[in-house]
Amino acid sequence: MQFKPFPVLIAALGLSTATSTQADGPSIEARWAEASRRAAATVKQMTAAEKTVLTHGIMPLPVGPNPPPIPADAIAGAGYVSGIDRLGVPALKESDASLGVAYVFGLRKDGATALPSGLAMASTWNPELLREGGRMIGSEARAKGFNVLLAGGVNLMRDPRNGRNFEYFGEDPLLAGTLAGASIAGIQSNNIISTIKHFALNGQETGRKFVDVKISEGAARESDLLAFQLAIELGQPGSVMCAYNRVHGQQACGSDWLLNKVLKRDWGYRGFVMSDWGAVADLQAALHGLDQQSGAQLDPQVFFAAPLAEAMKRDPAYAERVDDMNQRVLTAIYANGLDSNPATRGGAIDLQANAAIAETVAKQGIVLLRNQRNVLPLRSATQRIAVIGGYADAGVMSGAGSSQVQGEGGPAVSIPLGGSGPFAAFLTQSYHRSVPLAAIKASAKQADVRFRDGRYVSEAVMQAKQADVAIVFATQWSAEGFDQPDLTLPDGQDALISAVAEANPNTIVVLETGGPILMPWLERTAAVVQAWYPGARGAEAIAAVLFGEVNPSGRLPVTFPASERDLPRPQLDGFDSLEPNFMGSAPDPQARLTADYDIEGSDLGYRWNARRHHVALFPFGFGLSYTSFVTSGLKTNGVTASFDVKNTGDRAGATVAQLYLVSRGGEAKQRLVGFQRVELAPGRSRKVSLTIDPRLLADWLDGSWQIPAGEYQFALGEHAEALGTQVTVKMKPSRW
Ligand code: BGC
């Protein structure tokens, strides 16, 4: 297998021009080949001392037990790796993350444009839009002088309580991999490097630095690793960031299996592996495939500086690796033009245009979950609206941690939740300056709109009773380093919603959550709108959906379970034994924590539910519209598929056609194998053709993909639990 895009898949997704060539430039393959030749020539010219310059970096911030001196050309951000002037090699200036240029604890006061959360982006099911979002945040990184964006978070959701789900793209390898690849390609179109992270199986934050993941090779290759593989093929990231956790007893950043065998040998990856910050345990990680030690002041030692230089003198295995480490970092630098078109600080940023992109993503990512009696869209006859809770008078919620972006002027509201020192900023709940109350007032025109903060239930109920419609904003904050203890809404919000819904039958709940939640009040409400963390212009997008200026088209990229009992792990591993702790390090060196991913194997989310016959609260792929669609006429031979999509309602809108493998050889086996977002005017229809990536039908067995002979059933699905007529295909066996 080679490091090149899977051509059929790319063509099918309409990404060919996006990823395989850069505006009239050489093909991506030619660029990487040329970059690799140049890198080899540079490595030949390096002195011994120069060979351990690109292999380690610092956090150019006053953090860690021994903060290093900060070089004059560094920018306050997550990382800095010195360049080599003599050889024209630029320093790497690294900023987080997948949702925009991060705020670095407020140490850099210039704001940036916040995209909606990863799950909001994933709910668009729209790779072209994600590419545009990636291009936008990459352009801001570049204009601020960064040439590496620590983006491309693509860990699959194995647990809805994972505190970083909001940074990622959901539970399905095809959907997540496709979207992450598109976002990475967009970022890198700015002549900067994007990472893809966190490689791999980083499924929870509790004990994140030592939790040991147990999973069979086949299950890993068919799920989490497949998401990475697809995204790498589509997006060609210059760097892969390895994860904090352990896999089969090894730190992921020192895992010979993950880094050397899977990534570099089997996938032919030619970029470099950088560590997560504080994830390197020893020098040996170099032999196991790690190329660069990031933020090294957070590790026990700067292993990849003097100790590596020593090792390379005495041990040919290290000497060979050091050349390869440099070769890889340089290849990524040259392939992305970091030297030929350098990012310089002070570039122009069109904040208005960029906010408009964030708003489009939010509009397409909002998912309408419930709409009884067509209470939505709100009508102009609505006289009085009660808006309750969720700081809706101030802003929209954002997720916290290294990915935290803030707009110009910083957060609208920021609530410190504890801790001390710079990392305390990670424990701060903050809201973007996009105000739902103002946006609702602007759209409601004549209506009398009143706000109550929801702290007192009696007051909220009184307002709701007097209104035609009550809109409750409910929030669930989540942050890197911490998992949610359960799936309830915190701070008594479930009771608030129940009481308001009791008082007013036209109660609409707008959710700003990091991921799935339970909804004990669901049946009492008229409508539920999942807005996730909706980003820089989230409020405007929410109002546009509520008032029908936008017809909702988002579809869930994750399963909302009916109960925590239905999850593969009803209780999160370590939840009952570990104190919540941002660093996630072991309380004592002997501590052990295992996460057994063989329970569900590659069957995450809807696949697990299908296997166990669980019915979701809201299934994967679910989302309502103000119009209606019919998909029909499925034809497939297991390699390609075609069908028709028709807008059968009376207003324009978009749907996401979803094609599922349903069963194989008589055995239930559900997998999303294709999707296409389709916009249609009322009454219009469109023929859709898809190509099925054969890996989605296969098992990984004994070192290869294998498609067993037999009858394969496919069906179009409105969502994972509403499947249409099945089409049976006899497949020949194959193996590759
Ligand atoms: C996170 C990474 C991030 C890095 C640098 C780590 O704590 O896991 O996602 O890129 O910090 O800020």
XYZ file of C-alpha atoms and ligand atoms in Angstrom:
748
model
C 0.000 0.000 0.000
C 1.222 3.494 -0.719
C 0.829 6.946 0.682
C -1.451 8.282 -1.969
C -5.097 9.170 -2.050
C -7.548 6.376 -2.687
C -8.474 7.661 -6.144
C -11.927 6.172 -6.458
C -13.048 7.497 -3.107
C -11.631 10.917 -3.789
C -13.316 11.188 -7.160
C -16.580 10.016 -5.639
C -16.420 12.705 -3.017
C -15.701 15.381 -5.573
C -12.444 16.143 -3.803
C -10.152 15.448 -6.719
C -9.072 18.995 -7.392
C -9.118 19.770 -3.708
C -6.566 17.225 -2.631
C -4.640 15.891 -5.547
C -3.430 19.157 -7.004
C -2.874 22.651 -5.715
C -4.283 25.388 -7.948
C -2.591 24.591 -11.269
C 0.517 23.358 -9.457
C 2.093 19.933 -9.677
C 0.090 16.938 -8.483
C 0.357 16.176 -4.810
C 2.289 12.998 -5.569
C 4.833 14.990 -7.608
C 5.147 17.574 -4.832
C 5.811 14.924 -2.195
C 8.309 13.139 -4.448
C 10.196 16.361 -5.121
C 10.031 17.308 -1.419
C 11.448 13.944 -0.515
C 14.378 14.393 -2.955
C 15.125 17.847 -1.559
C 14.910 16.556 2.007
C 17.451 13.825 1.263
C 19.835 16.439 -0.173
C 19.452 18.650 2.918
C 20.005 15.751 5.320
C 23.308 15.032 3.495
C 24.481 18.580 4.241
C 23.594 18.489 7.944
C 26.303 18.507 10.590
C 25.935 16.156 13.548
C 24.807 19.083 15.721
C 22.190 20.143 13.162
C 20.686 16.681 13.127
C 19.050 17.094 16.538
C 17.565 20.542 15.926
C 14.326 19.541 14.194
C 13.804 16.576 16.486
C 12.503 18.465 19.518
C 10.508 21.556 20.362
C 9.338 23.663 23.272
C 6.152 25.335 24.386
C 7.132 28.966 23.917
C 5.205 29.868 27.052
C 6.106 30.236 30.707
C 4.730 26.808 31.638
C 6.085 23.514 32.952
C 8.482 22.828 35.802
C 11.477 24.230 33.852
C 10.258 26.717 31.278
C 12.966 27.061 28.598
C 14.184 30.411 27.262
C 11.834 31.642 24.560
C 13.566 32.449 21.231
C 13.022 35.931 19.854
C 11.194 34.751 16.741
C 8.762 32.473 18.634
C 5.052 33.325 18.820
C 3.008 32.568 21.931
C 1.379 29.326 20.915
C 1.495 25.633 21.631
C 4.856 24.838 20.080
C 8.116 26.038 18.611
C 10.841 24.014 16.888
C 14.028 25.854 15.917
C 14.928 26.056 12.240
C 18.379 25.792 10.667
C 19.238 29.134 9.075
C 22.365 27.878 7.360
C 20.269 25.409 5.357
C 17.265 27.671 4.842
C 15.073 25.475 7.056
C 12.356 27.531 8.750
C 11.444 27.219 12.424
C 8.123 25.496 13.064
C 5.658 27.798 14.777
C 2.754 25.757 15.996
C -0.723 26.720 17.118
C -3.738 24.670 18.144
C -6.214 23.446 16.817
C -9.092 22.016 14.744
C -11.658 24.778 15.412
C -9.453 27.796 14.738
C -6.332 29.526 16.058
C -6.385 28.923 19.797
C -6.275 31.570 22.455
C -3.360 30.071 24.461
C -4.712 30.859 27.898
C -5.380 34.445 26.802
C -1.615 35.050 26.641
C -1.990 36.300 23.089
C -4.826 38.782 23.015
C -5.507 38.768 19.285
C -8.731 36.917 18.666
C -9.495 34.484 15.881
C -12.558 33.082 14.174
C -14.064 30.093 15.944
C -15.594 27.417 13.794
C -18.401 25.454 15.416
C -17.310 22.314 17.282
C -16.112 19.228 15.461
C -19.447 17.492 16.038
C -21.264 20.515 14.600
C -18.983 20.384 11.570
C -19.530 16.649 11.249
C -23.296 17.190 11.363
C -23.036 19.010 8.017
C -21.859 15.810 6.300
C -20.376 18.280 3.836
C -16.697 17.741 2.930
C -16.567 20.753 0.594
C -17.748 23.052 3.367
C -15.241 21.566 5.797
C -12.482 22.131 3.311
C -13.542 25.777 3.171
C -13.610 25.953 6.962
C -10.126 24.450 7.052
C -8.901 26.923 4.467
C -10.299 29.745 6.582
C -8.709 28.755 9.902
C -5.452 27.903 8.134
C -5.399 31.360 6.576
C -5.775 32.931 10.016
C -2.966 30.771 11.413
C -0.752 31.837 8.531
C -1.619 35.522 8.931
C -0.633 35.285 12.601
C 2.734 33.809 11.610
C 2.073 30.129 12.396
C 3.170 27.527 9.870
C 1.820 24.458 11.680
C -1.792 24.075 12.814
C -2.323 21.304 15.367
C -5.647 20.349 13.836
C -7.243 17.260 12.318
C -8.666 15.732 15.530
C -10.292 12.528 14.321
C -10.567 10.182 17.311
C -13.804 8.241 16.989
C -16.422 8.602 19.676
C -16.219 5.403 21.688
C -17.858 7.015 24.687
C -20.386 9.858 24.639
C -18.909 11.072 27.936
C -15.455 11.734 26.476
C -14.666 15.377 27.235
C -13.022 15.933 23.855
C -15.809 14.577 21.633
C -16.587 18.176 20.698
C -13.204 18.464 18.961
C -13.741 15.366 16.824
C -15.976 14.206 13.977
C -18.151 11.514 15.527
C -18.339 7.753 15.633
C -18.117 6.569 12.044
C -14.806 5.953 10.227
C -16.071 6.925 6.749
C -17.772 10.123 7.858
C -15.049 11.220 10.292
C -12.182 10.272 7.988
C -13.695 12.016 4.983
C -14.423 15.218 6.889
C -11.084 15.343 8.686
C -9.311 14.788 5.361
C -11.233 17.656 3.765
C -10.488 19.985 6.672
C -6.775 19.119 6.610
C -6.584 19.685 2.847
C -8.176 23.104 3.350
C -5.746 24.055 6.106
C -2.720 22.965 4.090
C -3.860 24.933 1.031
C -2.282 27.902 2.900
C 1.284 26.605 2.617
C 1.230 25.477 6.218
C 1.316 21.998 7.766
C -1.693 20.461 9.463
C -1.446 17.592 11.874
C -3.910 14.777 12.209
C -4.370 13.670 15.830
C -4.365 11.884 18.310
C -2.917 8.680 16.911
C -4.545 6.519 18.132
C -7.367 5.087 20.255
C -7.414 8.138 22.529
C -11.008 7.463 23.545
C -11.264 9.048 26.981
C -9.671 11.802 29.017
C -9.841 10.120 32.417
C -6.311 8.882 33.123
C -5.444 9.889 29.569
C -1.699 9.549 29.970
C -1.731 5.995 31.227
C -5.024 4.361 30.292
C -4.053 1.227 28.395
C -6.259 0.335 25.445
C -6.826 -3.285 24.651
C -8.151 -3.961 21.159
C -7.654 -6.638 18.542
C -5.804 -5.598 15.418
C -8.783 -6.243 13.130
C -11.158 -4.161 15.236
C -8.688 -1.263 15.340
C -8.007 -1.334 11.582
C -11.737 -1.377 10.783
C -12.601 1.557 13.040
C -10.323 4.165 14.653
C -7.371 3.414 12.384
C -9.557 3.436 9.277
C -10.711 6.966 10.112
C -7.047 8.032 10.263
C -6.166 6.131 7.117
C -8.962 7.724 5.079
C -8.183 11.202 6.398
C -4.470 10.810 5.672
C -5.201 9.693 2.117
C -7.584 12.564 1.497
C -5.830 15.326 3.399
C -2.156 14.335 3.208
C -1.270 15.969 6.535
C 2.394 16.862 6.947
C 2.393 15.497 10.472
C 0.677 12.906 12.640
C 0.417 13.699 16.353
C 0.579 10.555 18.451
C -1.658 10.251 21.505
C -1.232 10.306 25.280
C -2.724 6.900 26.044
C -1.136 3.485 25.965
C -2.032 0.796 23.471
C -1.239 -2.819 24.332
C 0.943 -1.630 27.201
C 3.038 0.805 25.107
C 2.664 4.590 25.123
C 1.044 5.450 21.772
C 3.991 7.806 21.147
C 6.355 4.880 21.633
C 4.276 2.225 19.891
C 6.267 0.367 17.281
C 3.040 -1.225 16.086
C 1.139 2.043 15.565
C 3.970 4.230 14.282
C 6.382 1.957 12.460
C 4.155 -0.858 11.308
C 0.707 0.588 10.675
C 1.442 4.198 9.784
C 4.822 4.106 8.091
C 5.119 0.575 6.729
C 1.555 -0.361 5.826
C 0.210 3.082 4.911
C 3.471 4.339 3.444
C 3.208 7.614 5.385
C 6.063 9.986 4.504
C 5.425 12.922 6.844
C 6.601 13.049 10.462
C 5.183 11.924 13.773
C 5.189 14.573 16.489
C 4.384 13.699 20.067
C 1.489 15.100 22.005
C 2.661 17.528 24.675
C 4.121 15.597 27.581
C 3.519 12.194 25.975
C 7.102 10.963 25.606
C 8.336 8.447 28.156
C 11.811 7.623 26.862
C 14.449 7.902 24.158
C 13.502 4.535 22.698
C 10.357 6.118 21.282
C 12.672 7.260 18.456
C 13.297 3.662 17.448
C 9.571 2.984 17.700
C 8.708 5.614 15.121
C 8.449 8.965 16.913
C 10.188 11.697 14.869
C 9.806 14.805 16.988
C 9.380 15.470 20.709
C 6.957 18.385 21.124
C 6.642 20.759 24.086
C 9.556 18.869 25.594
C 9.609 20.804 28.870
C 6.514 18.806 29.823
C 8.361 15.469 29.520
C 10.722 14.006 32.138
C 13.667 14.864 29.837
C 14.404 16.422 26.451
C 15.202 12.953 25.144
C 15.440 14.009 21.499
C 18.208 16.617 22.121
C 21.487 15.624 23.840
C 20.500 12.016 24.685
C 19.573 11.435 21.045
C 22.811 13.055 19.857
C 24.759 10.701 22.158
C 22.792 7.644 21.075
C 23.355 8.396 17.417
C 27.130 8.366 17.960
C 27.215 4.969 19.597
C 24.345 3.103 17.941
C 23.838 2.839 14.158
C 20.143 2.128 14.681
C 19.747 5.590 16.227
C 21.977 7.183 13.571
C 19.790 5.755 10.835
C 16.652 6.871 12.629
C 17.937 10.409 13.132
C 18.483 10.764 9.385
C 14.989 9.443 8.772
C 13.512 11.776 11.396
C 15.078 14.767 9.641
C 14.115 13.439 6.235
C 10.462 13.268 7.320
C 10.253 16.686 8.969
C 11.953 18.270 5.947
C 9.723 16.442 3.479
C 6.620 17.825 5.203
C 8.145 21.323 5.244
C 9.040 21.260 1.543
C 5.872 19.499 0.363
C 3.798 22.249 1.947
C 6.015 25.105 0.827
C 6.818 26.375 4.333
C 10.197 27.573 3.106
C 9.238 28.868 -0.336
C 6.136 30.761 0.789
C 6.778 31.485 4.458
C 4.020 32.506 6.854
C 4.720 35.929 8.275
C 3.091 37.670 11.190
C 0.723 40.533 10.564
C -1.039 39.212 7.475
C -4.466 40.606 6.672
C -7.485 38.769 8.081
C -10.981 39.432 6.784
C -12.864 38.767 10.011
C -16.258 39.459 8.463
C -15.764 37.011 5.618
C -14.330 34.417 7.999
C -17.216 34.776 10.446
C -19.591 34.245 7.523
C -17.902 30.879 6.860
C -18.255 29.920 10.530
C -21.931 30.914 10.312
C -22.532 28.776 7.215
C -20.987 25.785 8.974
C -23.196 26.400 12.029
C -26.308 26.703 9.854
C -25.589 23.391 8.136
C -24.494 21.716 11.377
C -27.553 22.466 13.515
C -29.690 19.344 13.848
C -33.447 19.578 14.333
C -34.256 16.652 16.618
C -37.933 17.170 17.330
C -40.690 19.336 15.875
C -44.173 18.493 17.169
C -47.135 20.105 15.405
C -44.614 21.959 13.229
C -44.044 24.444 16.025
C -40.937 25.400 14.071
C -40.231 27.489 12.140
C -41.654 30.200 14.379
C -44.356 32.237 12.705
C -44.608 35.964 12.483
C -47.882 35.787 14.464
C -45.886 34.805 17.566
C -46.505 37.684 19.969
C -44.517 36.881 23.010
C -41.371 34.801 23.375
C -39.722 33.779 26.643
C -36.001 33.064 26.262
C -34.613 31.184 29.235
C -31.195 30.109 30.474
C -27.866 29.184 28.947
C -26.424 32.740 29.104
C -28.493 33.346 25.952
C -28.374 37.061 26.756
C -24.577 37.033 26.476
C -23.225 34.457 24.071
C -22.926 30.868 22.893
C -20.976 28.214 24.727
C -17.610 26.881 23.587
C -15.609 23.828 24.617
C -12.403 24.259 26.579
C -8.819 23.085 26.548
C -6.046 23.534 24.039
C -8.589 23.947 21.222
C -10.275 26.965 22.842
C -10.628 29.811 20.350
C -11.729 33.294 21.329
C -12.893 36.073 19.073
C -11.573 39.621 19.137
C -12.150 41.089 22.573
C -12.041 37.669 24.236
C -14.993 35.774 25.639
C -18.366 37.374 26.332
C -18.602 35.514 29.615
C -15.931 33.458 31.253
C -16.502 31.498 34.403
C -13.420 30.109 36.139
C -14.107 26.678 37.560
C -10.962 26.102 39.579
C -7.266 25.340 39.366
C -4.329 27.694 39.366
C -1.564 28.755 36.976
C -1.950 29.028 33.199
C -3.639 25.619 32.913
C -6.497 26.977 35.039
C -7.625 28.698 31.843
C -8.522 25.220 30.606
C -11.012 25.053 33.443
C -12.871 28.132 32.343
C -16.314 27.971 30.842
C -16.531 30.615 28.158
C -19.033 31.990 25.705
C -18.437 33.538 22.290
C -19.746 37.025 21.580
C -22.718 35.931 19.491
C -25.891 36.606 21.405
C -28.968 34.380 20.949
C -31.293 36.854 22.647
C -30.245 39.640 20.269
C -30.457 37.367 17.221
C -33.918 36.160 18.253
C -35.072 39.748 18.780
C -33.753 40.677 15.336
C -35.622 37.805 13.671
C -38.783 38.082 15.792
C -39.332 41.663 14.667
C -42.658 42.616 16.334
C -42.691 40.023 19.126
C -42.111 40.889 22.754
C -39.014 38.895 23.717
C -38.158 38.532 27.411
C -35.184 36.820 29.019
C -34.714 35.071 32.354
C -31.448 33.391 33.253
C -33.124 30.210 34.507
C -31.411 30.107 37.867
C -34.808 30.234 39.562
C -37.310 27.745 38.196
C -40.330 29.703 39.489
C -39.258 32.799 37.580
C -38.671 30.842 34.363
C -42.068 29.153 34.721
C -43.790 32.504 35.269
C -42.251 33.866 32.036
C -43.079 30.688 30.124
C -46.731 30.838 31.233
C -47.108 34.342 29.887
C -45.515 33.574 26.497
C -46.724 31.981 23.251
C -43.424 30.173 22.955
C -40.709 29.391 25.491
C -37.179 28.814 24.193
C -34.902 27.200 26.768
C -31.159 27.313 26.087
C -29.490 24.359 27.789
C -25.750 23.874 27.981
C -23.351 21.078 28.773
C -19.807 22.318 29.039
C -16.942 19.987 28.272
C -13.208 20.354 28.338
C -10.008 18.617 27.390
C -8.600 16.605 30.268
C -11.988 15.746 31.784
C -14.841 13.444 30.905
C -18.482 13.995 31.704
C -19.471 11.877 34.703
C -22.788 11.065 33.050
C -25.100 12.213 30.245
C -27.470 14.403 32.216
C -27.561 18.154 31.755
C -25.690 19.702 34.693
C -26.783 22.407 37.141
C -30.420 21.371 37.438
C -31.217 22.144 33.809
C -33.219 18.927 33.332
C -35.582 20.080 36.097
C -35.745 23.573 34.601
C -36.719 22.255 31.162
C -39.346 19.920 32.643
C -40.933 22.739 34.611
C -40.961 25.156 31.678
C -42.356 22.493 29.328
C -45.066 21.784 31.899
C -45.948 25.481 31.932
C -45.919 26.027 28.163
C -46.774 23.378 25.536
C -44.766 25.311 22.953
C -41.445 24.801 24.666
C -38.453 24.646 22.350
C -35.144 23.425 23.741
C -31.944 24.650 22.115
C -29.000 22.490 23.137
C -25.427 23.706 23.259
C -23.668 20.511 24.272
C -20.305 18.908 23.665
C -21.906 15.618 22.656
C -24.924 13.383 23.243
C -27.069 13.810 26.347
C -30.115 12.113 27.794
C -33.460 13.944 27.577
C -35.808 12.855 30.364
C -38.087 15.791 29.466
C -38.261 15.051 25.743
C -41.892 13.987 25.453
C -43.091 17.180 27.133
C -41.327 19.511 24.702
C -42.545 20.780 21.357
C -39.159 21.007 19.661
C -35.494 20.281 20.255
C -32.700 21.922 18.290
C -29.157 20.556 18.696
C -26.823 23.497 18.108
C -23.676 21.905 19.638
C -21.024 24.537 20.361
C -21.992 26.685 17.385
C -18.926 28.940 17.069
C -18.325 32.616 16.317
C -21.752 33.255 14.764
C -23.694 30.523 16.463
C -26.530 32.732 17.674
C -27.271 34.048 14.199
C -27.383 30.472 12.890
C -29.693 29.332 15.698
C -32.112 32.217 15.066
C -32.059 31.532 11.322
C -33.145 27.931 11.962
C -35.767 28.878 14.582
C -37.382 31.415 12.263
C -37.033 29.383 9.077
C -34.564 31.617 7.254
C -32.559 28.407 7.085
C -34.096 25.005 6.562
C -32.246 22.678 8.970
C -30.208 20.005 7.234
C -27.790 18.715 9.898
C -27.695 14.982 10.591
C -26.288 13.398 13.754
C -22.724 12.107 13.379
C -23.115 10.217 16.658
C -25.704 8.054 18.381
C -27.620 9.530 21.303
C -28.107 6.442 23.490
C -31.422 5.853 25.210
C -29.571 4.991 28.401
C -26.021 4.694 29.684
C -26.852 1.038 30.285
C -26.858 0.548 26.501
C -23.224 1.639 26.153
C -20.403 -0.900 25.789
C -19.087 0.538 29.074
C -22.059 1.635 31.200
C -19.498 3.319 33.424
C -16.429 5.046 32.059
C -13.164 3.309 32.966
C -11.428 4.967 35.908
C -14.392 7.209 36.675
C -14.892 5.742 40.137
C -11.226 5.485 41.105
C -9.394 8.535 39.713
C -9.504 12.144 40.776
C -10.264 14.373 37.765
C -6.943 15.865 36.719
C -6.111 17.785 33.538
C -2.718 16.166 33.054
C -4.261 12.706 33.293
C -1.075 11.253 34.738
C -1.015 8.195 36.933
C -1.599 8.942 40.624
C 1.261 6.565 41.388
C 3.680 4.870 38.996
C 2.148 1.466 39.664
C -1.354 2.590 38.784
C -3.059 0.602 36.054
C -6.160 1.463 34.084
C -7.332 -0.602 31.144
C -9.975 0.269 28.577
C -11.259 -2.862 26.878
C -12.272 -1.834 23.359
C -12.725 -5.459 22.378
C -16.153 -5.229 24.006
C -17.512 -3.367 20.998
C -14.557 -3.981 18.666
C -15.120 -2.018 15.467
C -18.845 -1.696 16.164
C -19.079 1.805 17.595
C -22.294 3.715 18.196
C -24.983 2.718 15.723
C -23.065 -0.458 14.843
C -23.060 -1.497 18.497
C -26.757 -0.699 18.807
C -27.529 -2.749 15.695
C -25.557 -5.681 17.095
C -27.282 -5.484 20.471
C -30.739 -4.497 19.146
C -30.750 -1.295 21.178
C -32.976 1.542 20.036
C -31.322 4.948 20.331
C -32.863 8.067 21.792
C -31.766 9.667 18.511
C -29.921 7.499 16.022
C -26.816 8.233 13.994
C -27.768 10.014 10.768
C -30.976 11.450 12.248
C -32.173 15.001 11.557
C -35.466 16.670 10.617
C -36.181 19.269 7.964
C -38.955 21.772 7.223
C -39.491 19.914 3.964
C -39.580 16.191 3.133
C -37.446 13.958 0.953
C -37.741 10.555 -0.625
C -34.747 8.502 -1.718
C -35.515 5.598 -4.005
C -34.370 3.328 -6.799
C -31.196 1.996 -5.203
C -28.995 0.115 -7.659
C -25.675 -1.275 -6.551
C -23.150 -3.932 -7.427
C -21.214 -3.453 -4.183
C -18.651 -1.221 -5.896
C -20.789 1.644 -7.099
C -24.316 2.658 -6.171
C -26.894 5.025 -7.599
C -30.312 6.235 -6.517
C -32.660 9.207 -6.746
C -33.352 11.851 -4.142
C -36.491 13.984 -4.370
C -37.669 16.979 -2.379
C -41.350 16.101 -1.914
C -42.208 19.069 0.291
C -42.938 22.689 -0.441
C -39.706 24.430 0.414
C -36.083 24.248 -0.606
C -33.810 22.220 1.617
C -31.014 19.715 1.886
C -30.892 16.124 2.980
C -28.086 13.646 3.446
C -28.530 10.449 1.499
C -26.988 7.603 3.481
C -26.104 4.198 2.109
C -25.590 1.359 4.570
C -24.321 -2.161 4.412
C -26.977 -3.959 6.437
C -25.922 -7.569 6.536
C -23.372 -9.927 5.104
C -23.856 -13.643 4.538
C -27.056 -13.543 6.578
C -25.269 -11.997 9.548
C -26.385 -8.515 10.639
C -23.518 -6.113 9.978
C -24.318 -2.443 9.721
C -21.847 0.034 8.249
C -22.204 3.397 6.554
C -20.654 2.864 3.105
C -21.529 6.119 1.334
C -23.213 9.467 1.810
C -24.030 12.597 -0.110
C -25.538 15.872 1.008
C -28.065 16.984 -1.604
C -29.708 20.415 -1.899
C -32.985 20.486 -3.768
C -35.673 22.984 -4.672
C -39.239 21.829 -3.888
C -40.442 19.148 -6.272
C -36.991 18.612 -7.796
C -35.041 15.385 -7.818
C -31.453 14.377 -8.443
C -29.654 11.190 -9.293
C -26.782 10.424 -6.944
C -23.901 8.080 -7.733
C -21.502 6.854 -5.080
C -18.434 4.671 -4.999
C -18.055 2.240 -2.124
C -14.599 1.992 -0.601
C -14.017 -1.774 -0.413
C -12.459 -1.471 3.049
C -15.909 -0.641 4.370
C -17.160 -4.069 3.353
C -14.095 -5.955 4.479
C -12.613 -7.465 7.597
C -8.999 -6.990 8.566
C -7.768 -10.521 9.100
C -4.260 -11.965 9.283
C -2.582 -8.855 7.946
C -4.861 -8.016 5.043
C -8.279 -6.751 4.062
C -10.606 -9.593 3.148
C -14.006 -9.577 1.552
C -15.616 -12.939 2.118
C -17.740 -14.360 -0.692
C -21.447 -14.182 -0.082
C -24.611 -12.157 -0.219
C -24.329 -8.547 0.875
C -27.441 -6.529 1.663
C -27.425 -2.761 1.177
C -30.098 -0.182 1.932
C -30.584 3.541 1.837
C -31.285 4.934 5.259
C -33.015 8.063 6.423
C -30.834 7.354 9.425
C -29.203 4.288 10.939
C -32.505 2.956 12.277
C -34.768 3.758 9.312
C -33.551 1.649 6.437
C -35.314 1.310 3.093
C -35.678 -1.633 0.742
C -32.677 -3.908 0.762
C -30.729 -4.734 -2.356
C -28.773 -7.987 -2.356
C -25.420 -8.294 -4.100
C -23.419 -11.491 -4.527
C -19.784 -10.602 -3.895
C -16.759 -12.608 -4.961
C -14.067 -13.132 -2.360
C -11.116 -10.790 -2.455
C -8.067 -10.050 -0.390
C -5.488 -7.268 -0.535
C -3.448 18.217 23.417
C -3.179 18.405 21.935
C -2.621 19.779 21.686
C -1.366 19.956 22.511
C -0.701 21.300 22.322
C -2.268 18.602 24.267
O -2.641 18.683 25.610
O -3.801 16.876 23.658
O -4.375 18.216 21.211
O -2.367 19.957 20.318
O -1.708 19.829 23.881
O -1.409 22.308 22.926
